[in-house]
mmCIF file of C-alpha atoms (C1' of nucleotides) in Angstrom:
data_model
loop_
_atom_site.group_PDB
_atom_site.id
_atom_site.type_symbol
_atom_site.label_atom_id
_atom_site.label_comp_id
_atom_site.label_asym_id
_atom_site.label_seq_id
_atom_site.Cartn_x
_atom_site.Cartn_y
_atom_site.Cartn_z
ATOM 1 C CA UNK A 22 0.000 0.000 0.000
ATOM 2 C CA UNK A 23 1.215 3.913 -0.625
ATOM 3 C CA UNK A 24 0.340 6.895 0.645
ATOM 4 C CA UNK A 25 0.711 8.124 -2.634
ATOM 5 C CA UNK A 26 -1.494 6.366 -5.001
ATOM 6 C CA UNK A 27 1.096 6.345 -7.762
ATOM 7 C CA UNK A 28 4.747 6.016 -6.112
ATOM 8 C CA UNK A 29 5.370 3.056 -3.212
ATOM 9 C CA UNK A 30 6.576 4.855 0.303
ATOM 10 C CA UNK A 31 10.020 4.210 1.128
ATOM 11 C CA UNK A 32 10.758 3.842 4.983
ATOM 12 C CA UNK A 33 14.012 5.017 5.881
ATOM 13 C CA UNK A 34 16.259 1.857 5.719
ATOM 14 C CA UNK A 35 15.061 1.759 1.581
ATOM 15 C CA UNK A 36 12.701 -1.149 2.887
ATOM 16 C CA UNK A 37 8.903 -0.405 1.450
ATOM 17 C CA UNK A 38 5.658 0.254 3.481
ATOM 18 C CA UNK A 39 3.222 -2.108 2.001
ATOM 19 C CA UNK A 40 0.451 -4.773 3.168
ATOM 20 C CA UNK A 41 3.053 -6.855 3.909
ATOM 21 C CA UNK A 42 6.828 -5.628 4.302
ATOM 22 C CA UNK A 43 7.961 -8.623 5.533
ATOM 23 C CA UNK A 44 7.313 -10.857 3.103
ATOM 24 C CA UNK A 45 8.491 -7.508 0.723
ATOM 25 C CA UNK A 46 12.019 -7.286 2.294
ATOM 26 C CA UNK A 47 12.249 -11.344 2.310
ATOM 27 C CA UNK A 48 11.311 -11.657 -1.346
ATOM 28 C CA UNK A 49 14.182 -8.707 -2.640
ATOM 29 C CA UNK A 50 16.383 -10.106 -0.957
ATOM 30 C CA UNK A 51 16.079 -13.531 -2.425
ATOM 31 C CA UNK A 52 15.273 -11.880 -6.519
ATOM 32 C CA UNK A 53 18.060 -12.851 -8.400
ATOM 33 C CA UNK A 54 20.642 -9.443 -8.907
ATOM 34 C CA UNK A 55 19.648 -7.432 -12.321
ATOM 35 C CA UNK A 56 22.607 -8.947 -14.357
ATOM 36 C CA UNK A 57 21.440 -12.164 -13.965
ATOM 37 C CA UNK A 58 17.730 -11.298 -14.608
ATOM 38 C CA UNK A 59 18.726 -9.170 -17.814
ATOM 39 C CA UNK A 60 21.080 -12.237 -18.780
ATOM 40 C CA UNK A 61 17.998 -14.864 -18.116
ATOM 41 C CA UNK A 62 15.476 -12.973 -19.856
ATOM 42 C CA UNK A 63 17.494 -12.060 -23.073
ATOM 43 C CA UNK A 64 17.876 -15.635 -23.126
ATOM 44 C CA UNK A 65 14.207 -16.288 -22.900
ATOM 45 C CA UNK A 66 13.959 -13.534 -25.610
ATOM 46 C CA UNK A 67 15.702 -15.465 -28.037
ATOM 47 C CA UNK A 68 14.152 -18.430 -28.057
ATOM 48 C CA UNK A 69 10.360 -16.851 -27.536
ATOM 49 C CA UNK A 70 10.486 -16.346 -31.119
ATOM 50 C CA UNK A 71 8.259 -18.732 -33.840
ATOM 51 C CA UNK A 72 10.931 -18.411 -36.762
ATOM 52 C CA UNK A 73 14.119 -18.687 -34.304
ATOM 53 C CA UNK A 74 12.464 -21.498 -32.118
ATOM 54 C CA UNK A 75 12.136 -23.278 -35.514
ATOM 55 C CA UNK A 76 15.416 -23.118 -36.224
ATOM 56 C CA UNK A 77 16.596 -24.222 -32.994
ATOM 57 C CA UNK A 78 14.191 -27.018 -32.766
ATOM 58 C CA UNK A 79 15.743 -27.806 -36.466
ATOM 59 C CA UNK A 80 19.211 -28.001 -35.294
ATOM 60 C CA UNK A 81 18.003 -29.942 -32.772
ATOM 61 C CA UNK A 82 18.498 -33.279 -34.927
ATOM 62 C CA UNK A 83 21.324 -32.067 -37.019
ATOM 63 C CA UNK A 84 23.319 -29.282 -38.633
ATOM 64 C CA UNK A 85 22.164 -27.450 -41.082
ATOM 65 C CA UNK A 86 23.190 -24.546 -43.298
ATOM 66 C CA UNK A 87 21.591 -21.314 -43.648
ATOM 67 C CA UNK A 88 19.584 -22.434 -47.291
ATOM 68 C CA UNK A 89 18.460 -25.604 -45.562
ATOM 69 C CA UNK A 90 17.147 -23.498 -42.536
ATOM 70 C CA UNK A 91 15.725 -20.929 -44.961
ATOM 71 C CA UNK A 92 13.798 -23.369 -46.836
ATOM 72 C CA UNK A 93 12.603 -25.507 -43.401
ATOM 73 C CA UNK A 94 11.253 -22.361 -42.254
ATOM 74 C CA UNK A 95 9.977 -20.914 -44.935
ATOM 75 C CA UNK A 96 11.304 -17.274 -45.117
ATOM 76 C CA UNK A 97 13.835 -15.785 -46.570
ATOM 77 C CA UNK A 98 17.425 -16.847 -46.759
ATOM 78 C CA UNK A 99 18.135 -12.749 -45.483
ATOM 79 C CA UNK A 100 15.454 -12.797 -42.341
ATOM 80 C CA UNK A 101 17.098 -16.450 -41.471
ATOM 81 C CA UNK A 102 20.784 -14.764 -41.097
ATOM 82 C CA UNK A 103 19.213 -12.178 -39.425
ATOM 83 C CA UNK A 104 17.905 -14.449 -36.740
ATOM 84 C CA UNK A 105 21.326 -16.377 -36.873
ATOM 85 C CA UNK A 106 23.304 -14.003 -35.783
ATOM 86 C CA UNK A 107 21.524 -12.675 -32.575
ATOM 87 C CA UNK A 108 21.357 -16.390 -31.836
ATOM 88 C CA UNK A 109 25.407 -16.560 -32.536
ATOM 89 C CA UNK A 110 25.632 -13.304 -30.515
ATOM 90 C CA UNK A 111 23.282 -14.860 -28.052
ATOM 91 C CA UNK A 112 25.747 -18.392 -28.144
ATOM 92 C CA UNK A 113 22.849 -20.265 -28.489
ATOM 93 C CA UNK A 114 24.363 -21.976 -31.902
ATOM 94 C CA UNK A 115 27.496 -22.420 -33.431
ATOM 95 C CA UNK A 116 28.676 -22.657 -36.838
ATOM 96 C CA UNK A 117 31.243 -23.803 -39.059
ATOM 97 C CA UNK A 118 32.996 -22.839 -42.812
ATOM 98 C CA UNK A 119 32.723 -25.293 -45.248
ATOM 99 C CA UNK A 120 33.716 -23.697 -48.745
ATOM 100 C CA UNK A 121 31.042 -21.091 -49.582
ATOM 101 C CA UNK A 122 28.450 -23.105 -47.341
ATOM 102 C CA UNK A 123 28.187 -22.172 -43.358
ATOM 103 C CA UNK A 124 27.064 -25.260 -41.479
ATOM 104 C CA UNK A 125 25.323 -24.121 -37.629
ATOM 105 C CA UNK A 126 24.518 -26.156 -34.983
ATOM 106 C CA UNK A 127 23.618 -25.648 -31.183
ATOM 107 C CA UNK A 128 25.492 -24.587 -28.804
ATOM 108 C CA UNK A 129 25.095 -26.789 -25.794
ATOM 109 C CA UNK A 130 22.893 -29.080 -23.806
ATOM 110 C CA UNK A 131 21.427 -26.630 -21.772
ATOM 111 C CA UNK A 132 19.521 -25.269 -25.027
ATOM 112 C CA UNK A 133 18.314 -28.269 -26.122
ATOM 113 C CA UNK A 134 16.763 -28.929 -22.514
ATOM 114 C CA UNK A 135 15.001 -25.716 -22.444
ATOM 115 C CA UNK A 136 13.444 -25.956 -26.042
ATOM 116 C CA UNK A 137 12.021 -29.646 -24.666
ATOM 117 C CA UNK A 138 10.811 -27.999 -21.539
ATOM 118 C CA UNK A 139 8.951 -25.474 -22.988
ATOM 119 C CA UNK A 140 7.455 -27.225 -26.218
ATOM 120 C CA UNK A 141 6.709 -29.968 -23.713
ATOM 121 C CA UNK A 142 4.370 -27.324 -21.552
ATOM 122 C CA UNK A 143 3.244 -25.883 -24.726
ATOM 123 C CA UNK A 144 1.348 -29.383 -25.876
ATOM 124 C CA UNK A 145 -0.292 -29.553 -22.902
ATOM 125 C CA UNK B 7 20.083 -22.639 -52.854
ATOM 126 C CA UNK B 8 17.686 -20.885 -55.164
ATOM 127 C CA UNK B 9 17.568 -20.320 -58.420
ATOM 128 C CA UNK B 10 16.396 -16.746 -57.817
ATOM 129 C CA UNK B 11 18.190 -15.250 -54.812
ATOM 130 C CA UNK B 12 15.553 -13.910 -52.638
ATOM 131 C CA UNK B 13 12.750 -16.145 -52.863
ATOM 132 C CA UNK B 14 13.666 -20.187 -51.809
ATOM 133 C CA UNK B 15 11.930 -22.327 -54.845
ATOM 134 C CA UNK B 16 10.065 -25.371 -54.429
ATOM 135 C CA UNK B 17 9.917 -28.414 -56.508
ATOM 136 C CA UNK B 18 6.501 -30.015 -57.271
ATOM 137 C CA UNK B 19 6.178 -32.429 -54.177
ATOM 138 C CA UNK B 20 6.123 -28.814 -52.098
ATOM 139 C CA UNK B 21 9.787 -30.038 -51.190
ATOM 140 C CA UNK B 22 12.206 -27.871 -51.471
ATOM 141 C CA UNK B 23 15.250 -27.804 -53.808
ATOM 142 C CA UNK B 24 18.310 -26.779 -51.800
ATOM 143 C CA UNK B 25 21.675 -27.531 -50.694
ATOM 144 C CA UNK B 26 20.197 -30.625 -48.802
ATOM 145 C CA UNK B 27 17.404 -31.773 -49.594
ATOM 146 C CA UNK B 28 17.036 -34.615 -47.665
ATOM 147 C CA UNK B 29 17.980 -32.937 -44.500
ATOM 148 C CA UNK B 30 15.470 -30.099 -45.487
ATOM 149 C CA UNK B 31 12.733 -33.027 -45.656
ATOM 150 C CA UNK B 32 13.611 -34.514 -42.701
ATOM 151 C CA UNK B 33 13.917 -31.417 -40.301
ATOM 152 C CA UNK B 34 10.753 -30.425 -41.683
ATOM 153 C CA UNK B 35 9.190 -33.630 -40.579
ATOM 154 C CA UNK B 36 10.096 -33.469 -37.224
ATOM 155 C CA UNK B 37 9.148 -29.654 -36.834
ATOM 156 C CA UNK B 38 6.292 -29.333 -34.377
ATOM 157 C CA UNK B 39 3.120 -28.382 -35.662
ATOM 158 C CA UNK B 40 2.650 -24.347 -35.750
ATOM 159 C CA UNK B 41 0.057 -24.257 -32.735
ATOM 160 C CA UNK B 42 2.860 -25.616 -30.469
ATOM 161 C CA UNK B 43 5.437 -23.534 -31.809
ATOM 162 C CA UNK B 44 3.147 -20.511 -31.412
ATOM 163 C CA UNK B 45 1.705 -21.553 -27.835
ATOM 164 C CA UNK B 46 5.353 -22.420 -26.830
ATOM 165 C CA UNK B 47 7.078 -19.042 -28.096
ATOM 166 C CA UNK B 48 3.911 -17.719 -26.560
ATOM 167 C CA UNK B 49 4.784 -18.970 -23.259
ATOM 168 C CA UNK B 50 8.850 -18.248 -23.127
ATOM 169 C CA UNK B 51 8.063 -14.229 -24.193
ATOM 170 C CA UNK B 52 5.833 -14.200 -21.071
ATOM 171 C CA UNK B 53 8.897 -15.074 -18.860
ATOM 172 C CA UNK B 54 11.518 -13.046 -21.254
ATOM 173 C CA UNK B 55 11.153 -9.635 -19.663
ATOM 174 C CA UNK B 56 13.010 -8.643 -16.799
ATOM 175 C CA UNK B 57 9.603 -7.238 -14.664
ATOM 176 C CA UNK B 58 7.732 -10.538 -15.287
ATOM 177 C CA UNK B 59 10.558 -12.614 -14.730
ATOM 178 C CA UNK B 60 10.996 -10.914 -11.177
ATOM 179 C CA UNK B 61 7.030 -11.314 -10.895
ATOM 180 C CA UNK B 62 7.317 -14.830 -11.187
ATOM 181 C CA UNK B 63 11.099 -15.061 -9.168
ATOM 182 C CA UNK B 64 9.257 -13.374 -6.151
ATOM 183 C CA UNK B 65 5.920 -15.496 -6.423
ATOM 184 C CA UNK B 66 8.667 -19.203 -6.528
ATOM 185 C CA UNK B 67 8.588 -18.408 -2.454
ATOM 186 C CA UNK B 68 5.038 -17.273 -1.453
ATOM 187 C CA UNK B 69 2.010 -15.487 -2.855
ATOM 188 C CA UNK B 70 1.820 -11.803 -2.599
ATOM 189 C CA UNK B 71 -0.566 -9.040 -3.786
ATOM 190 C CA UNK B 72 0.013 -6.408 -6.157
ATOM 191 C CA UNK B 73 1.056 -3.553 -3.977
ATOM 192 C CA UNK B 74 3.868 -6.212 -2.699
ATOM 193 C CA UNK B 75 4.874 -6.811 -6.061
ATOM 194 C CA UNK B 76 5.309 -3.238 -6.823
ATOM 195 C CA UNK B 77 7.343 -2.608 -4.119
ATOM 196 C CA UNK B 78 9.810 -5.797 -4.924
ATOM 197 C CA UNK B 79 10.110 -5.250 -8.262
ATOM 198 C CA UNK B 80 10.224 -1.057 -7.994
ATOM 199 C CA UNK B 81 7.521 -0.297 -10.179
ATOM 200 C CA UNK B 82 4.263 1.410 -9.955
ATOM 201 C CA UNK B 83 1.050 -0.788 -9.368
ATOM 202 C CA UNK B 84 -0.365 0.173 -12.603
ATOM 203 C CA UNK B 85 2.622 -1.429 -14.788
ATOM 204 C CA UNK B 86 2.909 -3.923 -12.135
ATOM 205 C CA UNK B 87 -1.096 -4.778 -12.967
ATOM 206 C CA UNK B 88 -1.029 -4.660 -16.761
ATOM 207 C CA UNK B 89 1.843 -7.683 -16.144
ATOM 208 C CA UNK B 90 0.305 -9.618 -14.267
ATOM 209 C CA UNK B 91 -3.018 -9.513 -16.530
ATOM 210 C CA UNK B 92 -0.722 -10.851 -19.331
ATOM 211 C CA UNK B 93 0.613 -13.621 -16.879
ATOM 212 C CA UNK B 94 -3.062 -14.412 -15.863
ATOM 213 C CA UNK B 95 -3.990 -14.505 -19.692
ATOM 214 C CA UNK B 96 -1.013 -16.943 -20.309
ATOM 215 C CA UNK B 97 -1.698 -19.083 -17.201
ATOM 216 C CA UNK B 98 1.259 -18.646 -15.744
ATOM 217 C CA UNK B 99 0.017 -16.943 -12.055
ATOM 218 C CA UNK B 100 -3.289 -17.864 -10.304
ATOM 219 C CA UNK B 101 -4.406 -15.579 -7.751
ATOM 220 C CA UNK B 102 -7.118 -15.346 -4.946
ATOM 221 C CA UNK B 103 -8.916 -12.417 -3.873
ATOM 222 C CA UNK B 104 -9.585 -11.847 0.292
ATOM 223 C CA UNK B 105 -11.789 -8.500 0.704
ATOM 224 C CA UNK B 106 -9.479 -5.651 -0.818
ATOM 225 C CA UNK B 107 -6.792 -7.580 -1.652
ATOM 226 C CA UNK B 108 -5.501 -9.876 -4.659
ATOM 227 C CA UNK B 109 -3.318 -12.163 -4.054
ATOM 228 C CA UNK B 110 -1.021 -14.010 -6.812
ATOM 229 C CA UNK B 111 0.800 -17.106 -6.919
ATOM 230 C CA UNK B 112 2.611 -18.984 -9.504
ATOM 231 C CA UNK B 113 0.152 -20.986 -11.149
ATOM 232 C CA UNK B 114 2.246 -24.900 -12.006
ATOM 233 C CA UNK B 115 5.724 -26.647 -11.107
ATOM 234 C CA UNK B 116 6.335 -26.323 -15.149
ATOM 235 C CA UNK B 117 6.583 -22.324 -14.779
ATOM 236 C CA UNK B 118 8.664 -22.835 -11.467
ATOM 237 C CA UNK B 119 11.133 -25.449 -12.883
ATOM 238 C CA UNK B 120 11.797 -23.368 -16.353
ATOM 239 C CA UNK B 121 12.004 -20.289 -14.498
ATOM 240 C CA UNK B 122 14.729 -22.010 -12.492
ATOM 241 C CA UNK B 123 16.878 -23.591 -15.612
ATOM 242 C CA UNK B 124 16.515 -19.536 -17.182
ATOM 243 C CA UNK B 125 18.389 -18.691 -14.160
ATOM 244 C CA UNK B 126 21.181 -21.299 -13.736
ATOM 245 C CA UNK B 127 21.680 -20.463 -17.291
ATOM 246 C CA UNK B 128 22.136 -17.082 -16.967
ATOM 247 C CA UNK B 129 24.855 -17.621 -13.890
ATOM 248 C CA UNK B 130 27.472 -20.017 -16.209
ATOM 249 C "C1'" DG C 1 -24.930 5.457 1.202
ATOM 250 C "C1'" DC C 2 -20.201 7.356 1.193
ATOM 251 C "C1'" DA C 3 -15.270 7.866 1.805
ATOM 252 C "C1'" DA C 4 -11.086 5.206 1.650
ATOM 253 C "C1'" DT C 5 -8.399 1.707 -0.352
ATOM 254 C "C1'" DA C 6 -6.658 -2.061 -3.631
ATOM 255 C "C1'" DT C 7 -6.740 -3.356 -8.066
ATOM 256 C "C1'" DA C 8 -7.942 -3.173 -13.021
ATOM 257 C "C1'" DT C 9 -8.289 -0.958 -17.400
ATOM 258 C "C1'" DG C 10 -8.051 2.256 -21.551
ATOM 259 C "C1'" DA C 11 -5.579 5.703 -24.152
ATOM 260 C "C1'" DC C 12 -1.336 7.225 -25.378
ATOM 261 C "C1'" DT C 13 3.710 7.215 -26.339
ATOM 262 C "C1'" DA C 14 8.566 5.898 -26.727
ATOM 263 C "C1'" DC C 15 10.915 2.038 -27.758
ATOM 264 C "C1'" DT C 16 11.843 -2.495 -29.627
ATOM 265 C "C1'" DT C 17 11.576 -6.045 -33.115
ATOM 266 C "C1'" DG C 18 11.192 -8.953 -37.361
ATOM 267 C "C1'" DC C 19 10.850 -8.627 -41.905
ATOM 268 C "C1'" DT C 20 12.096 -6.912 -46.835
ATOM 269 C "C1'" DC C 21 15.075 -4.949 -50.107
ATOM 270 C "C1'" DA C 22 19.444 -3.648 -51.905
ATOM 271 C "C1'" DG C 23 23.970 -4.241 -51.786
ATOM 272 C "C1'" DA C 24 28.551 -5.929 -49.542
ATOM 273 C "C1'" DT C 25 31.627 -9.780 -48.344
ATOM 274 C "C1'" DG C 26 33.817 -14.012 -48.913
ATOM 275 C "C1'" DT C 27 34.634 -18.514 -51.345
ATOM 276 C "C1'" DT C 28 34.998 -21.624 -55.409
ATOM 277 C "C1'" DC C 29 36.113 -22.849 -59.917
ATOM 278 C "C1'" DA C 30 36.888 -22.180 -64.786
ATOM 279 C "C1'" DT D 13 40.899 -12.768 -62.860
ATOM 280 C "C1'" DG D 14 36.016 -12.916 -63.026
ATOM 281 C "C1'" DA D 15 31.487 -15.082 -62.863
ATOM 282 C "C1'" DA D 16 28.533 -17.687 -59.774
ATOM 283 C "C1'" DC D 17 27.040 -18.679 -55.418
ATOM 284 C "C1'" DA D 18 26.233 -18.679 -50.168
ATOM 285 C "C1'" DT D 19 25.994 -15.737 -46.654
ATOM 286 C "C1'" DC D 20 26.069 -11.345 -44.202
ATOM 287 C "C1'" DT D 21 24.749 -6.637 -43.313
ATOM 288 C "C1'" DG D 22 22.542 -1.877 -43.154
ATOM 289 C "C1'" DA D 23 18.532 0.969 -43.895
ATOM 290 C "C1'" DG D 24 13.851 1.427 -43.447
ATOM 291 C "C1'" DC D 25 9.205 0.283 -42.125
ATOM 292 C "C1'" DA D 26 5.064 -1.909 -39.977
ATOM 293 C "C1'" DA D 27 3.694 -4.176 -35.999
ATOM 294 C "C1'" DG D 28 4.144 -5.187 -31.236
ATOM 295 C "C1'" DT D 29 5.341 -3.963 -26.372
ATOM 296 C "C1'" DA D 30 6.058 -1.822 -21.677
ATOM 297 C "C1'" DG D 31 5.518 1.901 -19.309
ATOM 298 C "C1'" DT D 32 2.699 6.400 -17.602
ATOM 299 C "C1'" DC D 33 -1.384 8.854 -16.497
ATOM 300 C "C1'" DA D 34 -6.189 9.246 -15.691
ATOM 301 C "C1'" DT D 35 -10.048 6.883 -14.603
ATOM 302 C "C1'" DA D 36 -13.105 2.876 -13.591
ATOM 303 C "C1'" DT D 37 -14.371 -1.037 -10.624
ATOM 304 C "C1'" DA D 38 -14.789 -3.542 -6.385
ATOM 305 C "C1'" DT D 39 -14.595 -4.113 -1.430
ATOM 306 C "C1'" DT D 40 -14.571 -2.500 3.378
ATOM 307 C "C1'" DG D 41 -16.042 0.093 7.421
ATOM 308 C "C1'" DC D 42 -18.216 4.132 9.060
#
DNA sequence: GCAATATATGACTACTTGCTCAGATGTTCA
DNA sequence: TGAACATCTGAGCAAGTAGTCATATATTGC
């Protein structure tokens, strides 16, 4: 609760008046710091995408270069390498040079896990 | 590959013709159905924004009401309201009202457990 | 009923995002 | 070297999003 309608009331140790400031104080203190949060959630970002969730649930099974993905998702071959490189910037794939063709794959477990998870809870 | 450079061309079986073809076929198989993909991306944008994703970090302990949640996550109730009407809408919070007073919880395990793997993620 | 309080909602705005289009970069092969 | 090809990139735009502010709704206690 505020005694302002619009701004929370800060008491003087930067702890909130509210209904209930204990269980306030108690749940700051155990929020994850912002780095991680901003880390977590860009994460999240990335794959709560249709176009880049397809191509990560492509690589899933196997490699596949940027034509292949193009054509499995059905856009363009420009949007696709768009999407590729936040997910490179993102290190949720990696790639590899072979001649003219660029072969990407994904990065770790922990990706694949997450993509399960959450298609999983999707088809329920 | 495509034969003209901006548009992917298919080949009469609606398969497409492209640097592999087979692997094109295959991934495609194996794709989940665009509901899924859509209810799943759905789902992950809901927990890719830092303010929701502290919504939900606070709620993994105990339930609290909205003027809590504006004070732990430093933001007016308003925005703190038109959040948590998104995370109702998705099913991700369930919340119980006693006279004045809403109070929200996290709705499943499923939202707990991904919200959890986000994190560790974010700490490597 | 009426004032006070907790929450919800609608309109608006600044910002972000995903695509297209045009063109740049890098690699192969004749 | 130069043509062909696979990929990358920058600009620009249409759509979506998260916040603010003002106001509406709902509940309590007088």
């Amino acid at each position: 609760m505020s005694i302002n309608p619009t701004k929370p009331t800060y008491a003087p140790g930067c702890e909130e008046t509210c209904v209930h400031p204990q269980a306030v104080v108690q749940a700051r203190a155990t929020l994850p710091d912002d780095a991680c949060v901003i880390q977590a959630t860009h994460f999240l970002k990335l794959l709560g995408d249709p176009t880049r969730l397809k191509i990560l649930s492509a690589l899933s099974s196997t490699e596949l270069c940027v034509c292949d993905l193009s054509a499995v998702v059905g856009l363009s071959e420009s949007a696709v390498s768009h999407q590729l490189r936040l997910l490179r910037a993102g290190r949720l794939v990696a790639f590899r040079r072979a001649g003219r063709v660029v072969y990407y794959r994904l990065q770790d477990e922990h990706v694949t896990r997450l993509l399960q998870s959450a298609l999983e809870h999707a088809r329920e």
